[in-house]
Coordinates of C-alpha atoms in Angstrom, one line a residue:
Chain A
X1 CA 26.8 -27.5 4.2
X2 CA 25.0 -28.1 0.9
X3 CA 24.1 -25.6 -1.7
X4 CA 22.3 -22.5 -0.4
X5 CA 18.5 -22.6 0.0
X6 CA 16.7 -19.4 -1.0
X7 CA 13.1 -18.4 -0.2
X8 CA 11.5 -16.3 -3.0
X9 CA 8.5 -14.1 -2.3
X10 CA 6.5 -12.4 -5.1
X11 CA 3.3 -10.4 -4.5
X12 CA 3.5 -7.4 -6.9
X13 CA 0.2 -7.9 -8.6
X14 CA -2.6 -10.4 -8.2
X15 CA -0.6 -13.6 -7.5
X16 CA 0.9 -14.5 -4.2
X17 CA 3.8 -16.7 -5.1
X18 CA 6.4 -18.4 -2.9
X19 CA 9.2 -20.7 -3.7
X20 CA 12.1 -22.5 -2.1
X21 CA 14.9 -23.1 -4.5
X22 CA 18.4 -24.4 -4.3
X23 CA 21.3 -23.6 -6.6
X24 CA 22.9 -27.0 -7.1
X25 CA 25.9 -27.9 -9.3
X26 CA 23.4 -29.4 -11.8
X27 CA 21.3 -26.3 -12.0
X28 CA 18.3 -24.9 -10.2
X29 CA 16.3 -27.2 -8.0
X30 CA 12.8 -26.1 -7.1
X31 CA 12.2 -27.7 -3.6
X32 CA 8.6 -26.4 -3.4
X33 CA 6.4 -23.8 -4.9
X34 CA 3.1 -22.2 -3.8
X35 CA 1.0 -20.0 -6.0
X36 CA -2.3 -18.5 -5.2
X37 CA -3.8 -16.8 -8.2
X38 CA -6.6 -14.3 -7.6
X39 CA -7.6 -14.5 -11.2
X40 CA -11.0 -15.9 -10.3
X41 CA -11.7 -13.1 -7.8
X42 CA -10.7 -10.4 -10.3
X43 CA -12.5 -12.1 -13.2
X44 CA -15.8 -10.4 -12.4
X45 CA -14.2 -7.0 -12.5
X46 CA -12.4 -7.5 -15.7
X47 CA -9.0 -6.7 -14.2
X48 CA -7.0 -6.6 -11.0
X49 CA -8.6 -4.5 -8.3
X50 CA -5.8 -3.2 -6.1
X51 CA -7.6 -3.0 -2.8
X52 CA -8.9 -6.5 -3.1
X53 CA -5.5 -7.8 -4.2
X54 CA -3.6 -6.5 -1.2
X55 CA -6.3 -7.8 1.2
X56 CA -6.0 -11.2 -0.5
X57 CA -2.3 -11.2 -0.2
X58 CA -2.5 -10.4 3.5
X59 CA -5.0 -13.2 4.1
X60 CA -3.1 -15.8 2.1
X61 CA 0.6 -15.3 2.7
X62 CA 1.0 -17.0 6.2
X63 CA -1.0 -20.1 5.2
X64 CA 1.0 -20.3 2.0
X65 CA 4.3 -20.1 3.8
X66 CA 3.3 -22.9 6.1
X67 CA 2.2 -25.1 3.2
X68 CA 5.4 -24.3 1.3
X69 CA 7.7 -25.4 4.2
X70 CA 5.5 -28.5 4.7
X71 CA 5.7 -29.4 1.1
X72 CA 9.5 -29.0 1.0
X73 CA 9.8 -30.8 4.4
X74 CA 12.2 -28.1 5.5
X75 CA 12.5 -26.1 8.7
X76 CA 12.6 -22.3 8.7
X77 CA 16.2 -22.5 9.9
X78 CA 17.3 -24.0 6.7
X79 CA 16.6 -21.0 4.6
X80 CA 19.8 -18.9 4.1
X81 CA 18.6 -16.0 1.9
X82 CA 15.3 -14.3 1.2
X83 CA 14.6 -12.6 -2.1
X84 CA 11.4 -10.5 -2.4
X85 CA 9.9 -8.4 -5.2
X86 CA 10.0 -4.7 -4.0
X87 CA 8.8 -3.1 -7.2
X88 CA 7.4 -2.2 -9.6
X89 CA 3.8 -3.1 -8.9
X90 CA 0.8 -2.2 -6.9
X91 CA 2.0 -0.6 -3.7
X92 CA -0.5 -2.4 -1.4
X93 CA 0.4 -5.7 -2.8
X94 CA 4.2 -5.2 -2.7
X95 CA 4.0 -4.1 0.9
X96 CA 2.5 -7.5 2.0
X97 CA 5.3 -9.5 0.4
X98 CA 8.0 -7.2 1.6
X99 CA 6.5 -7.1 5.1
X100 CA 6.4 -10.9 5.4
X101 CA 9.9 -11.2 4.0
X102 CA 11.3 -8.7 6.4
X103 CA 9.6 -10.4 9.4
X104 CA 11.3 -13.7 8.5
X105 CA 14.7 -12.1 7.8
X106 CA 14.5 -10.4 11.2
X107 CA 13.4 -13.4 13.1
X108 CA 15.9 -15.8 11.5
X109 CA 18.7 -13.3 11.1
X110 CA 19.2 -14.0 7.5
X111 CA 20.0 -11.7 4.6
X112 CA 17.2 -10.1 2.5
X113 CA 17.4 -8.8 -1.0
X114 CA 14.8 -6.7 -2.8
X115 CA 14.4 -7.8 -6.4
X116 CA 13.1 -5.8 -9.4
X117 CA 10.1 -7.6 -10.8
X118 CA 11.3 -7.3 -14.4
X119 CA 14.8 -8.5 -13.6
X120 CA 13.0 -11.4 -11.9
X121 CA 11.2 -12.2 -15.1
X122 CA 14.4 -12.2 -17.1
X123 CA 16.0 -14.7 -14.7
X124 CA 13.0 -17.0 -15.1
X125 CA 14.6 -18.3 -18.2
X126 CA 17.6 -19.7 -16.3
X127 CA 15.6 -22.0 -14.1
X128 CA 15.1 -24.5 -16.8
X129 CA 18.2 -23.6 -18.7
X130 CA 21.0 -23.0 -16.3
X131 CA 23.6 -23.3 -19.1
X132 CA 22.2 -20.3 -21.0
X133 CA 24.6 -17.4 -20.8
X134 CA 24.3 -13.6 -21.3
X135 CA 24.5 -11.5 -23.3
X136 CA 21.0 -11.7 -24.7
X137 CA 18.2 -9.3 -25.4
X138 CA 15.1 -9.9 -23.3
X139 CA 11.5 -8.9 -24.2
X140 CA 9.6 -8.7 -20.9
X141 CA 5.9 -8.6 -21.9
X142 CA 3.0 -8.8 -19.6
X143 CA -0.2 -7.0 -18.4
X144 CA 1.8 -4.2 -16.9
X145 CA 5.1 -4.1 -18.9
X146 CA 6.5 -4.2 -22.4
X147 CA 10.2 -3.6 -22.2
X148 CA 13.2 -4.6 -24.2
X149 CA 16.3 -5.1 -22.0
X150 CA 19.9 -5.6 -23.1
X151 CA 21.1 -8.2 -20.6
X152 CA 24.9 -7.8 -21.0
X153 CA 25.8 -9.7 -17.8
X154 CA 24.6 -10.2 -14.3
X155 CA 24.1 -6.8 -12.8
X156 CA 24.5 -5.1 -16.1
X157 CA 21.0 -4.6 -17.6
X158 CA 20.2 -1.7 -20.0
X159 CA 16.8 -0.8 -21.1
X160 CA 16.5 -0.5 -24.9
X161 CA 12.9 0.4 -25.3
X162 CA 9.5 0.2 -23.8
X163 CA 5.9 1.0 -24.6
X164 CA 5.0 4.6 -24.8
X165 CA 1.4 4.0 -23.8
X166 CA -0.3 0.7 -23.1
X167 CA 1.5 -2.6 -22.2
X168 CA 0.8 -5.4 -24.7
X169 CA -1.0 -7.5 -22.1
X170 CA -3.1 -4.5 -21.1
X171 CA -4.2 -4.2 -24.8
X172 CA -5.1 -7.9 -24.8
X173 CA -7.2 -7.4 -21.6
X174 CA -8.9 -4.2 -22.7
X175 CA -9.8 -5.6 -26.2
X176 CA -11.0 -8.9 -24.6
X177 CA -13.2 -6.9 -22.2
X178 CA -14.6 -4.8 -25.1
X179 CA -15.4 -8.1 -27.0
X180 CA -17.1 -9.5 -23.9
X181 CA -14.7 -12.3 -23.6
X182 CA -13.7 -11.9 -20.0
X183 CA -10.4 -11.8 -18.0
X184 CA -7.6 -12.4 -18.3
X185 CA -7.8 -11.5 -22.0
X186 CA -4.5 -13.0 -23.3
X187 CA -5.3 -16.7 -23.2
X188 CA -8.9 -16.1 -24.4
X189 CA -7.8 -14.2 -27.5
X190 CA -5.0 -16.7 -28.1
X191 CA -7.6 -19.5 -28.1
X192 CA -10.1 -17.7 -30.3
X193 CA -7.4 -16.5 -32.7
X194 CA -6.4 -20.1 -33.5
X195 CA -9.5 -20.6 -35.6
X196 CA -9.5 -17.0 -37.1
X197 CA -7.9 -15.4 -40.1
X198 CA -5.1 -13.1 -39.0
X199 CA -5.3 -11.2 -42.3
X200 CA -9.1 -10.6 -42.2
X201 CA -9.0 -7.1 -40.7
X202 CA -6.0 -4.9 -41.6
X203 CA -5.3 -3.3 -38.2
X204 CA -2.5 -0.8 -38.0
X205 CA 0.9 -2.2 -36.9
X206 CA 2.0 -0.6 -33.7
X207 CA 5.3 0.6 -34.9
X208 CA 5.7 4.2 -33.9
X209 CA 8.9 5.0 -35.9
X210 CA 10.7 2.4 -38.0
X211 CA 14.0 2.9 -36.3
X212 CA 12.8 3.3 -32.7
X213 CA 12.6 0.5 -30.2
X214 CA 9.5 2.0 -28.6
X215 CA 6.2 0.2 -28.7
X216 CA 2.7 1.7 -28.9
X217 CA -0.5 -0.2 -28.5
X218 CA -3.0 2.5 -27.8
X219 CA -3.6 3.3 -31.5
X220 CA -4.3 -0.4 -32.2
X221 CA -6.7 -0.5 -29.3
X222 CA -8.5 2.6 -30.7
X223 CA -8.6 0.9 -34.1
X224 CA -10.3 -2.1 -32.6
X225 CA -12.9 0.0 -30.8
X226 CA -13.5 2.0 -33.9
X227 CA -14.0 -1.2 -35.9
X228 CA -16.5 -2.4 -33.4
X229 CA -18.4 0.9 -33.5
X230 CA -18.6 0.8 -37.3
X231 CA -19.8 -2.8 -37.3
X232 CA -22.5 -1.9 -34.7
X233 CA -23.6 1.1 -36.7
X234 CA -23.8 -0.7 -40.0
X235 CA -25.3 -3.7 -38.2
X236 CA -22.9 -5.9 -40.1
X237 CA -21.8 -9.3 -38.9
X238 CA -18.2 -10.2 -38.4
X239 CA -16.3 -13.1 -37.1
X240 CA -15.1 -12.7 -33.5
X241 CA -12.3 -15.2 -34.2
X242 CA -11.1 -13.2 -37.2
X243 CA -11.1 -10.1 -35.2
X244 CA -9.1 -11.8 -32.3
X245 CA -6.6 -13.2 -34.8
X246 CA -6.2 -9.9 -36.7
X247 CA -5.7 -8.0 -33.4
X248 CA -3.3 -10.5 -32.0
X249 CA -1.3 -10.6 -35.3
X250 CA -0.8 -6.8 -35.1
X251 CA 0.5 -7.0 -31.5
X252 CA 2.7 -10.0 -32.2
X253 CA 4.2 -8.5 -35.4
X254 CA 5.2 -5.4 -33.5
X255 CA 6.8 -7.3 -30.7
X256 CA 8.7 -9.7 -32.9
X257 CA 9.9 -7.0 -35.3
X258 CA 11.2 -4.7 -32.6
X259 CA 12.8 -7.5 -30.5
X260 CA 14.7 -8.9 -33.5
X261 CA 15.9 -5.3 -34.4
X262 CA 17.0 -4.7 -30.8
X263 CA 19.0 -8.0 -30.7
X264 CA 20.6 -6.9 -34.0
X265 CA 21.5 -3.5 -32.6
X266 CA 22.9 -5.1 -29.4
X267 CA 24.9 -7.4 -31.5
X268 CA 23.6 -10.6 -29.9
X269 CA 22.3 -13.8 -31.3
X270 CA 20.1 -14.8 -28.4
X271 CA 16.6 -13.6 -27.6
X272 CA 14.7 -14.3 -24.4
X273 CA 11.0 -14.0 -24.2
X274 CA 9.5 -13.7 -20.7
X275 CA 6.4 -12.4 -18.8
X276 CA 2.8 -13.5 -19.0
X277 CA 2.3 -12.6 -22.6
X278 CA 5.3 -14.9 -23.5
X279 CA 2.7 -17.7 -23.0
X280 CA 1.0 -16.5 -26.2
X281 CA 1.4 -19.3 -28.7
X282 CA 1.4 -17.0 -31.8
X283 CA 4.0 -14.8 -30.2
X284 CA 6.3 -17.8 -29.6
X285 CA 5.8 -19.0 -33.1
X286 CA 6.3 -15.6 -34.8
X287 CA 9.3 -14.6 -32.6
X288 CA 11.0 -18.0 -33.4
X289 CA 10.4 -17.5 -37.1
X290 CA 11.6 -13.9 -37.3
X291 CA 14.6 -14.7 -35.2
X292 CA 15.5 -17.7 -37.3
X293 CA 15.5 -15.5 -40.4
X294 CA 18.0 -13.3 -38.6
X295 CA 20.1 -16.2 -37.5
X296 CA 19.1 -15.9 -33.9
X297 CA 17.8 -18.3 -31.2
X298 CA 14.8 -17.7 -29.0
X299 CA 14.4 -19.0 -25.5
X300 CA 11.3 -18.9 -23.3
X301 CA 10.4 -20.6 -20.1
X302 CA 7.4 -23.0 -19.5
X303 CA 4.1 -21.2 -19.0
X304 CA 4.1 -21.5 -15.2
X305 CA 7.4 -19.6 -15.2
X306 CA 6.2 -17.0 -17.6
X307 CA 3.4 -15.7 -15.4
X308 CA 4.4 -14.2 -12.0
X309 CA 6.2 -16.7 -9.9
X310 CA 8.7 -16.7 -7.0
X311 CA 11.3 -19.1 -8.4
X312 CA 12.4 -16.3 -10.7
X313 CA 12.7 -13.8 -7.8
X314 CA 14.8 -16.3 -5.8
X315 CA 17.0 -16.9 -8.8
X316 CA 17.5 -13.2 -9.5
X317 CA 18.0 -12.4 -5.8
X318 CA 20.7 -15.1 -5.5
X319 CA 22.6 -13.7 -8.5
X320 CA 22.6 -10.3 -6.9
X321 CA 23.6 -11.8 -3.6
X322 CA 26.6 -13.4 -5.3
X323 CA 27.5 -10.0 -6.7
X324 CA 27.7 -8.8 -3.1
X325 CA 24.5 -6.9 -2.8
X326 CA 22.6 -6.9 0.5
X327 CA 19.5 -5.0 1.7
X328 CA 18.6 -4.2 5.2
X329 CA 15.4 -4.4 7.1
X330 CA 14.7 -0.8 5.9
X331 CA 14.0 -2.3 2.5
X332 CA 11.2 -0.3 1.0
X333 CA 8.7 -0.8 -1.9
X334 CA 8.9 1.2 -5.1
X335 CA 5.7 1.1 -7.2
X336 CA 7.6 2.4 -10.3
X337 CA 11.1 1.2 -9.9
X338 CA 13.4 1.7 -12.9
X339 CA 15.4 -1.2 -14.1
Chain B
X1 CA -18.5 24.8 -21.1
X2 CA -16.6 24.7 -24.3
X3 CA -16.6 22.2 -27.1
X4 CA -14.4 21.6 -30.1
X5 CA -13.4 18.9 -32.6
X6 CA -9.8 17.7 -32.9
X7 CA -9.0 16.2 -36.2
X8 CA -6.3 13.7 -35.1
X9 CA -4.3 12.4 -32.2
X10 CA -1.7 15.2 -32.7
X11 CA -4.4 17.9 -32.2
X12 CA -5.8 16.1 -29.2
X13 CA -2.3 16.0 -27.7
X14 CA -1.6 19.7 -28.5
X15 CA -4.9 20.8 -26.9
X16 CA -3.7 18.9 -23.8
X17 CA -0.5 20.7 -24.0
X18 CA -2.2 24.1 -24.0
X19 CA -4.2 23.1 -21.0
X20 CA -1.0 21.9 -19.3
X21 CA 0.7 25.2 -19.9
X22 CA -1.9 26.9 -17.7
X23 CA -2.2 24.5 -14.8
X24 CA -0.6 25.0 -11.4
X25 CA -0.2 23.2 -8.1
X26 CA -3.6 22.3 -6.6
X27 CA -5.4 21.8 -9.9
X28 CA -7.2 18.6 -10.7
X29 CA -8.1 17.5 -14.2
X30 CA -10.5 14.6 -14.7
X31 CA -10.6 13.0 -18.2
X32 CA -13.5 10.8 -19.3
X33 CA -14.2 8.9 -22.5
X34 CA -14.6 5.3 -23.7
X35 CA -11.8 2.8 -24.2
X36 CA -9.5 4.1 -26.9
X37 CA -10.9 7.7 -26.9
X38 CA -7.5 9.2 -26.3
X39 CA -7.4 9.8 -22.5
X40 CA -3.7 8.9 -22.2
X41 CA -2.9 10.9 -25.4
X42 CA -4.6 14.0 -23.9
X43 CA -2.8 13.5 -20.6
X44 CA 0.6 13.1 -22.4
X45 CA -0.1 16.5 -23.9
X46 CA -1.0 18.0 -20.5
X47 CA 2.1 16.6 -18.9
X48 CA 4.3 18.0 -21.7
X49 CA 2.7 21.4 -21.2
X50 CA 3.6 21.1 -17.5
X51 CA 7.2 20.5 -18.3
X52 CA 7.4 16.8 -17.8
X53 CA 10.1 15.3 -20.0
X54 CA 9.9 11.7 -18.9
X55 CA 7.8 9.3 -21.0
X56 CA 4.2 9.3 -19.9
X57 CA 2.5 5.9 -20.2
X58 CA -0.7 4.3 -19.2
X59 CA -0.8 3.7 -15.4
X60 CA -3.6 1.1 -15.7
X61 CA -1.5 -1.5 -14.0
X62 CA -0.1 0.4 -11.1
X63 CA -2.9 2.9 -10.8
X64 CA -0.7 6.0 -10.5
X65 CA 2.5 7.3 -12.1
X66 CA 4.2 10.3 -10.6
X67 CA 6.2 12.7 -12.8
X68 CA 8.1 15.9 -12.1
X69 CA 7.2 19.0 -14.1
X70 CA 6.9 22.6 -12.9
X71 CA 5.3 20.9 -9.9
X72 CA 4.6 17.2 -9.1
X73 CA 2.2 15.6 -11.6
X74 CA 0.1 12.7 -10.4
X75 CA -1.3 10.6 -13.2
X76 CA -4.1 8.2 -12.1
X77 CA -6.0 5.6 -14.1
X78 CA -9.2 4.4 -12.4
X79 CA -10.0 1.8 -15.1
X80 CA -9.7 -1.1 -12.7
X81 CA -11.7 0.4 -10.0
X82 CA -15.4 -0.3 -9.6
X83 CA -16.9 1.8 -6.9
X84 CA -16.1 5.1 -5.3
X85 CA -15.9 3.4 -1.9
X86 CA -13.0 1.4 -3.3
X87 CA -11.4 4.6 -4.5
X88 CA -11.8 6.1 -1.1
X89 CA -9.9 3.3 0.5
X90 CA -7.0 3.9 -1.8
X91 CA -6.5 7.4 -0.5
X92 CA -6.5 9.2 -3.8
X93 CA -7.7 12.3 -2.0
X94 CA -4.3 12.7 -0.5
X95 CA -3.0 13.7 -4.0
X96 CA -5.9 16.0 -4.9
X97 CA -5.7 19.8 -4.5
X98 CA -2.2 19.5 -3.0
X99 CA 1.4 20.5 -3.9
X100 CA 0.9 19.0 -7.4
X101 CA -1.5 18.6 -10.3
X102 CA -3.6 15.5 -10.4
X103 CA -4.7 14.1 -13.7
X104 CA -7.2 11.3 -13.7
X105 CA -8.3 8.9 -16.4
X106 CA -11.8 7.3 -16.0
X107 CA -12.5 10.2 -13.7
X108 CA -16.3 9.5 -13.7
X109 CA -15.4 6.7 -11.2
X110 CA -14.3 9.3 -8.7
X111 CA -16.8 12.0 -9.5
X112 CA -18.3 12.1 -5.9
X113 CA -14.8 12.9 -4.7
X114 CA -13.7 15.3 -7.4
X115 CA -16.9 17.3 -7.9
X116 CA -17.0 20.3 -8.3
X117 CA -13.4 21.5 -8.1
X118 CA -11.9 20.0 -11.2
X119 CA -11.6 20.6 -14.9
X120 CA -13.7 17.9 -16.6
X121 CA -12.4 16.9 -20.0
X122 CA -14.7 14.7 -22.1
X123 CA -13.4 12.9 -25.2
X124 CA -16.0 11.5 -27.5
X125 CA -15.8 9.4 -30.7
X126 CA -17.5 10.9 -33.7
X127 CA -19.8 9.0 -36.0
X128 CA -18.9 9.0 -39.7
X129 CA -15.6 10.8 -39.1
X130 CA -11.9 9.8 -39.4
X131 CA -11.0 7.3 -36.6
X132 CA -8.8 9.7 -34.8
X133 CA -11.1 12.7 -34.8
X134 CA -12.7 13.5 -31.4
X135 CA -15.3 15.9 -29.9
X136 CA -13.7 17.4 -26.8
X137 CA -15.7 19.1 -24.1
X138 CA -14.1 21.2 -21.4
X139 CA -16.3 21.7 -18.4
X140 CA -15.6 23.7 -15.3
X141 CA -18.2 22.8 -12.7
X142 CA -16.5 24.6 -9.8
X143 CA -15.7 27.8 -11.7
X144 CA -12.0 27.5 -11.0
X145 CA -10.9 27.4 -14.6
X146 CA -12.6 30.4 -16.1
X147 CA -9.4 32.1 -17.2
X148 CA -8.0 28.9 -18.6
X149 CA -11.1 28.3 -20.7
X150 CA -11.2 31.9 -22.0
X151 CA -7.6 31.6 -22.9
X152 CA -8.4 28.5 -25.0
X153 CA -10.7 30.5 -27.2
X154 CA -7.9 32.7 -28.4
X155 CA -4.8 30.4 -28.1
X156 CA -6.5 27.5 -29.9
X157 CA -8.7 29.6 -32.1
X158 CA -8.2 27.1 -35.0
X159 CA -10.2 24.6 -33.1
X160 CA -13.4 26.6 -33.7
X161 CA -14.8 26.4 -30.2
X162 CA -18.4 26.3 -29.5
X163 CA -19.8 27.7 -26.2
X164 CA -22.3 25.3 -24.7
X165 CA -24.9 26.3 -22.2
X166 CA -24.0 25.0 -18.7

């Protein structure tokens, strides 16, 4: 028998993602992946609409599963483990993925493992870099999360800090909506910021207390709203790209600053940057620069592995499986599961 | 209906805390205000007044966070929701007027469901004022919070409340 084949299922937010991966001696082999993003559907609402999201997952998941196995030219009987995101996320969306995974596990009599979405993101870095080893400090930064995790070893993750109000990606989305840019806000602001001056508007840096590892982005969001109101009242013109660049710089500064500090406190030399906002070009640049100054290395996955995907869930699930963890068909969803 | 001005985020939060101290199971508080007006900040105060010690963060992404205080605290954010029919399909009503206190951001989106038995807290930006200063309006359309509002006049006297005609 060759290396184990794992089916990963991820449906915690607006993407239905499936993957078949294999842990080979040369590293992770992705046999097939299917991703159905609902971004176009949610675009007109300026964000993810939960009820629409779960209905879409339900409509898509069976067809995607068939396409996945077709693409991999595998039979259902060849899967030996199912890993599925069971939290945190939107409850309706999580239920669709977990329901599908349990049905397959029951029919094929194979083990099932529930995976924490944020742990999944952390494992996304191993898919392209199987030789990377813990310990490292991971910044998981997306539309719903901004968390610093001390990854000391498999099964040994400790949260070091998180946002005390908005997630960084949420701030990007909300500011983009206020600027009339659309959804998702991150890539749009990233693009616009490339031609803007990041020092044009001195927005406050979201650093609550110098020695804390907490983030705060709601004050920055308020500062942007206030700036827009003032400009409207004074009927003065300003450059949208300067605003985007200045806002982005404030977010990125806070993220890079706290992450490097966390790595220092944890006594590690490796930083891992994952989650949807890890695609942000300025964040990658700044983090690499700040880490280099501190003698640290930064690793981040390709963009398609930064955003929600099922490869990372399969990878994380398999590591837990190897540690001896198993779930049963009673596996439940947890919208706000702690790491 | 009462109105006051809070000078900064800290005052907005401590006003929330005063409200939280006097809420009990079955109460519903709807907070409205533009993006960045301080809805989460106010609710952080309310939660602390209710004895919640966990960090209270924006639930925009997952819609609801549940905390434990003197009684369960359900913190909703309806930012992503468009219509009240969409809100109805989510079953928010199951958390209203129950064993806990429900706190809702972007409450205007659920007004047909909430009205009139909720405490309506409006947060407004002020023109020509410090960026963190807010005009706060407390409204009690169902007449359930009379004592709470009267209590505010004395406990938070420094806020120089103004009574508004209903």
